[in-house]
Short mmCIF file of N, CA and C in Angstrom, two decimals:
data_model
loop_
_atom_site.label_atom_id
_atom_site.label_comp_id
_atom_site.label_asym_id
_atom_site.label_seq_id
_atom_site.Cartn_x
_atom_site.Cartn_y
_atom_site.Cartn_z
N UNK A 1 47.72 94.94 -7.42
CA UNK A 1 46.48 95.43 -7.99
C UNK A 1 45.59 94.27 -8.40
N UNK A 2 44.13 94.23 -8.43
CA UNK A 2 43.18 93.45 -8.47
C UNK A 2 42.48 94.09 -9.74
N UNK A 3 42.60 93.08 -11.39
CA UNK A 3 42.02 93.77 -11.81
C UNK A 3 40.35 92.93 -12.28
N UNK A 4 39.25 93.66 -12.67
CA UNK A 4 38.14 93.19 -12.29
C UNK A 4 38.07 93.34 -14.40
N UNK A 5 36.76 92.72 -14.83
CA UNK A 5 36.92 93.15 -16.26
C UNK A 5 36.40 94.52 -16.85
N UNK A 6 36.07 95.47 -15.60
CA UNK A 6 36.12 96.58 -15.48
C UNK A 6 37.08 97.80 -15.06
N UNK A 7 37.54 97.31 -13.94
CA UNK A 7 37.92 97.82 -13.31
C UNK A 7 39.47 97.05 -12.75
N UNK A 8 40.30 98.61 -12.04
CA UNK A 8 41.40 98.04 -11.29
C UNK A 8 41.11 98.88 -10.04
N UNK A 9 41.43 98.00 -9.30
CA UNK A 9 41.53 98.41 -8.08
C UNK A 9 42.97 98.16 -7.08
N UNK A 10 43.15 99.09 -6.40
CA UNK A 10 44.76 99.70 -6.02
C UNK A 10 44.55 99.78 -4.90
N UNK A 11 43.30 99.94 -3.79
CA UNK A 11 43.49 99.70 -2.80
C UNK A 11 42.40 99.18 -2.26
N UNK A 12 42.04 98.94 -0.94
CA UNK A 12 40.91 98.42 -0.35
C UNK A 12 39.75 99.43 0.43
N UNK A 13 40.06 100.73 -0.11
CA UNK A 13 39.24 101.73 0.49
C UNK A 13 38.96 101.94 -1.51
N UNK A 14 39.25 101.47 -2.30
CA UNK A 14 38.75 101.65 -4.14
C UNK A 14 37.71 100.41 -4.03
N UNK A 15 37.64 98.92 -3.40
CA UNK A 15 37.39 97.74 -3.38
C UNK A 15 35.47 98.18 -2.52
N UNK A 16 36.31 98.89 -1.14
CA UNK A 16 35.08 98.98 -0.99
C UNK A 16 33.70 99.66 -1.34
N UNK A 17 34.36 100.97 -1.90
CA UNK A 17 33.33 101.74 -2.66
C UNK A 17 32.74 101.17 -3.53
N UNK A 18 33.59 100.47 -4.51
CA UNK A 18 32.35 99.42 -5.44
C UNK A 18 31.84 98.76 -4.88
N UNK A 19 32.19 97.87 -3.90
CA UNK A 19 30.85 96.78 -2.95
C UNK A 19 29.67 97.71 -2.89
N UNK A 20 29.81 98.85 -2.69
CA UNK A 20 28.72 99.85 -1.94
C UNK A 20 28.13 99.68 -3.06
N UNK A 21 28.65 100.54 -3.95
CA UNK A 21 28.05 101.05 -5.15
C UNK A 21 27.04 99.72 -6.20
N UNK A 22 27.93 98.62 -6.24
CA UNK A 22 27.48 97.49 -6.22
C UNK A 22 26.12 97.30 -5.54
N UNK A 23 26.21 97.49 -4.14
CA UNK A 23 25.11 96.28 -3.15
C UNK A 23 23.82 97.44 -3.43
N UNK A 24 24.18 99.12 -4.05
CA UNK A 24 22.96 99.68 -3.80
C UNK A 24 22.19 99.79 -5.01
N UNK A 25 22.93 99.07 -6.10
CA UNK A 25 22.81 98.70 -7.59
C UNK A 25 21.77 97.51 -7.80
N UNK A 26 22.12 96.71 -6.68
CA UNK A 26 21.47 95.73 -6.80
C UNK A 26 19.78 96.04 -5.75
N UNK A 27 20.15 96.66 -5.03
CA UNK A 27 18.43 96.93 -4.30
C UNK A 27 17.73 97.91 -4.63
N UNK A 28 18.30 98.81 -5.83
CA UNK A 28 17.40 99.17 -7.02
C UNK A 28 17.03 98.32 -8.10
N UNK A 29 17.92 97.77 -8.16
CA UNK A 29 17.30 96.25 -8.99
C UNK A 29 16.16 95.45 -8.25
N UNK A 30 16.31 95.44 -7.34
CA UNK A 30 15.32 94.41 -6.63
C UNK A 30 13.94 95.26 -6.43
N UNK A 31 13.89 96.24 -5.85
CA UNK A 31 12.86 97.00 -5.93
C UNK A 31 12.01 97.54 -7.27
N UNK A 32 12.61 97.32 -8.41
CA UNK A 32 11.80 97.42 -9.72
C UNK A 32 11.32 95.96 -9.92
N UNK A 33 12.06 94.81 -9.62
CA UNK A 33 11.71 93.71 -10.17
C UNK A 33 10.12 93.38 -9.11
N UNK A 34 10.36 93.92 -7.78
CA UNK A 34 9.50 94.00 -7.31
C UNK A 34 7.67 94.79 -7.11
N UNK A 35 8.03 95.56 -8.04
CA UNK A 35 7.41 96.50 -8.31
C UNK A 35 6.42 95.87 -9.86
N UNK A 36 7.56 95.40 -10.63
CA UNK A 36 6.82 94.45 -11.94
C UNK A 36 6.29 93.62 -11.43
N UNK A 37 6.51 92.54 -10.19
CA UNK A 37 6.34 91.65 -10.11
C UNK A 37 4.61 91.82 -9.03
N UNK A 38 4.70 92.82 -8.49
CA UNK A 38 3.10 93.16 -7.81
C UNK A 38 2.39 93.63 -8.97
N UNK A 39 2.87 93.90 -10.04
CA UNK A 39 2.14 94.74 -10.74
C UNK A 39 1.70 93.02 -12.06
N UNK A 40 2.18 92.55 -12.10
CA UNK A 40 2.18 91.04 -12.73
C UNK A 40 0.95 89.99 -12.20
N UNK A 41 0.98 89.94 -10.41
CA UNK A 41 0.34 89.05 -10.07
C UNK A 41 -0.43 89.12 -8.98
N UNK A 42 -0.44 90.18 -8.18
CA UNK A 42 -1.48 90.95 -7.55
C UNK A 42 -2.12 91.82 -8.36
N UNK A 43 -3.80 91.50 -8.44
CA UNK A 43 -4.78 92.70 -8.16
C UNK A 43 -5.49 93.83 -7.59
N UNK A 44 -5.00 95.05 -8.63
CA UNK A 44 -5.49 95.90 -8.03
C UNK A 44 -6.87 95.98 -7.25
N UNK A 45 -7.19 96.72 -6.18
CA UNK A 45 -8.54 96.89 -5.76
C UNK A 45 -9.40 98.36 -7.06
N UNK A 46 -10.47 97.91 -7.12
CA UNK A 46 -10.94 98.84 -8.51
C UNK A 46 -11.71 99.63 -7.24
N UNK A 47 -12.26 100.78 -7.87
CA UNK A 47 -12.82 101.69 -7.33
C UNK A 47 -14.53 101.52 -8.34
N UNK A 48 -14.97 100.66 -9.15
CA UNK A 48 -15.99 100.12 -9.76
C UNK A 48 -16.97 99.99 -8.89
N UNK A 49 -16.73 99.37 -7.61
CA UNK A 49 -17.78 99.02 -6.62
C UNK A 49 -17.40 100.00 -5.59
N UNK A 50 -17.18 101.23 -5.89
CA UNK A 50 -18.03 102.62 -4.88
C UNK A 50 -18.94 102.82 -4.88
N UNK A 51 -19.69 103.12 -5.43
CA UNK A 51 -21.08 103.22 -5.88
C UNK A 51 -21.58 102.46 -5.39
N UNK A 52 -23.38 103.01 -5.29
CA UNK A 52 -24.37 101.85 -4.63
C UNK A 52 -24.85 100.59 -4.84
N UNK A 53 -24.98 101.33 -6.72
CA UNK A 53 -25.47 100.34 -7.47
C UNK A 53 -24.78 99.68 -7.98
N UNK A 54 -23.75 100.05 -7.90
CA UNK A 54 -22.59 98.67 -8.85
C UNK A 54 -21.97 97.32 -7.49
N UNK A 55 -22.51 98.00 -5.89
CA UNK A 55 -22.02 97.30 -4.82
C UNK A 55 -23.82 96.50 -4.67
N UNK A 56 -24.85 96.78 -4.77
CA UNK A 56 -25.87 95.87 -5.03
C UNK A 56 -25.99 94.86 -6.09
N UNK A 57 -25.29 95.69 -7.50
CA UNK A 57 -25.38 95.00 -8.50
C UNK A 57 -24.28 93.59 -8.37
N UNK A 58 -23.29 93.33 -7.96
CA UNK A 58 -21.93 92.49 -7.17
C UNK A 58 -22.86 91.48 -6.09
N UNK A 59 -23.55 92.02 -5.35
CA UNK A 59 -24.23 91.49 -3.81
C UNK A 59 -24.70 90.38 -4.60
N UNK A 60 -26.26 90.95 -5.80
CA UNK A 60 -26.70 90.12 -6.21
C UNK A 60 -25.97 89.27 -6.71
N UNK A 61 -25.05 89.36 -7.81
CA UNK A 61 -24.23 88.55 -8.61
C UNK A 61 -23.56 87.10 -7.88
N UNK A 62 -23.03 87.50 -6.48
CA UNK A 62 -22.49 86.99 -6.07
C UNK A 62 -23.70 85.78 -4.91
N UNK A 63 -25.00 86.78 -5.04
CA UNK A 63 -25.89 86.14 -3.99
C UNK A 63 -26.54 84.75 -5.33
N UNK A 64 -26.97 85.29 -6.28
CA UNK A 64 -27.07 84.15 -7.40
C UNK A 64 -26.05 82.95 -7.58
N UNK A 65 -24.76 82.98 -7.76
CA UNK A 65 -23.47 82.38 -7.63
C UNK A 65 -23.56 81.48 -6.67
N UNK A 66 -23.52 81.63 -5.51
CA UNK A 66 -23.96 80.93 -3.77
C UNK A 66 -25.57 80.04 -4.48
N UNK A 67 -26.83 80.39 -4.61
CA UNK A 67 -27.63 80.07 -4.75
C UNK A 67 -27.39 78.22 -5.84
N UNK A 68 -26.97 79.48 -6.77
CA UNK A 68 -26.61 78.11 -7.49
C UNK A 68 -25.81 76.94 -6.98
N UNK A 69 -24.73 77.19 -6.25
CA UNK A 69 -24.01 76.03 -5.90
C UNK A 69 -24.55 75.13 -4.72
N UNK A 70 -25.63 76.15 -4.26
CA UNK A 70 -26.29 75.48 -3.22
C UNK A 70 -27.37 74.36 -3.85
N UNK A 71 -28.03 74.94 -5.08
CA UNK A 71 -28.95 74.06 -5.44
C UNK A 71 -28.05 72.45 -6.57
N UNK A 72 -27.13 73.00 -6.95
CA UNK A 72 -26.61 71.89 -7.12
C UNK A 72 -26.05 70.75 -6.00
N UNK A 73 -25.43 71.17 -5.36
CA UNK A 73 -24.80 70.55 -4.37
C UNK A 73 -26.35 69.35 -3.81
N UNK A 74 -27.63 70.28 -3.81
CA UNK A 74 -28.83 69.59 -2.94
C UNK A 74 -29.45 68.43 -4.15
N UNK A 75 -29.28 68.80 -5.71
CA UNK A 75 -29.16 67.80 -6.40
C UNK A 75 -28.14 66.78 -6.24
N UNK A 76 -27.21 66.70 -6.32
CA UNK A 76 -26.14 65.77 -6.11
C UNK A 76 -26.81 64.76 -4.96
N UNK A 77 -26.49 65.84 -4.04
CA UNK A 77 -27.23 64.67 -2.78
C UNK A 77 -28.31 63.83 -2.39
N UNK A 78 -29.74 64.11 -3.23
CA UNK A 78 -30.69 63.60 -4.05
C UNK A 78 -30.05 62.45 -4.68
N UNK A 79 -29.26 62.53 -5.47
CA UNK A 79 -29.02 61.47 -6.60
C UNK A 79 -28.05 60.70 -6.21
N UNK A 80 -27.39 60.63 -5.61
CA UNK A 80 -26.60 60.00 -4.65
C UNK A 80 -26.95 59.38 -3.33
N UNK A 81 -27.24 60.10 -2.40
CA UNK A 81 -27.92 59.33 -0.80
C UNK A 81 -28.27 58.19 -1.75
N UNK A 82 -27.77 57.32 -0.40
CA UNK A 82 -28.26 55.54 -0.37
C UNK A 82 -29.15 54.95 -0.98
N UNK A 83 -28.44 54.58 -2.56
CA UNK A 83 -29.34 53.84 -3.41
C UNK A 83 -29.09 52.47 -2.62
#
């Protein structure tokens, strides 16, 4: 007999049912940890920008954003090119 700090086991058809029971223990484990773990560090997609105006209101936001880095970037290069 093989005893485990649970368990004894008496034969190898007792041995393997716990592997089972075991290996399907553990890929419910894995599938919650996985489940926290999308839910941790992936973002959801919002449903905020359905709408017209909240997908114009974003356009702009994002068209200002661009603007700006463009006009900095054209300062920089001003103040820099070949003194």
């Amino acid at each position: 007999m093989i005893e485990d700090s649970e368990n004894l086991y008496g034969s190898l058809q007792e041995i393997r049912r716990r592997k089972l029971k075991l290996k399907s223990d553990i890929k419910a484990q894995e599938k919650t940890i996985h489940k926290l773990w999308d839910n941790i560090f992936h973002k959801k997609e919002q449903n905020a920008f359905m709408t017209p105006s909240k997908r114009v209101s974003r356009l702009i936001t994002t068209g200002a954003g661009v603007f700006d880095g463009v006009m900095l970037g054209l300062k920089l290069y001003n103040r820099f090119k070949g003194k």
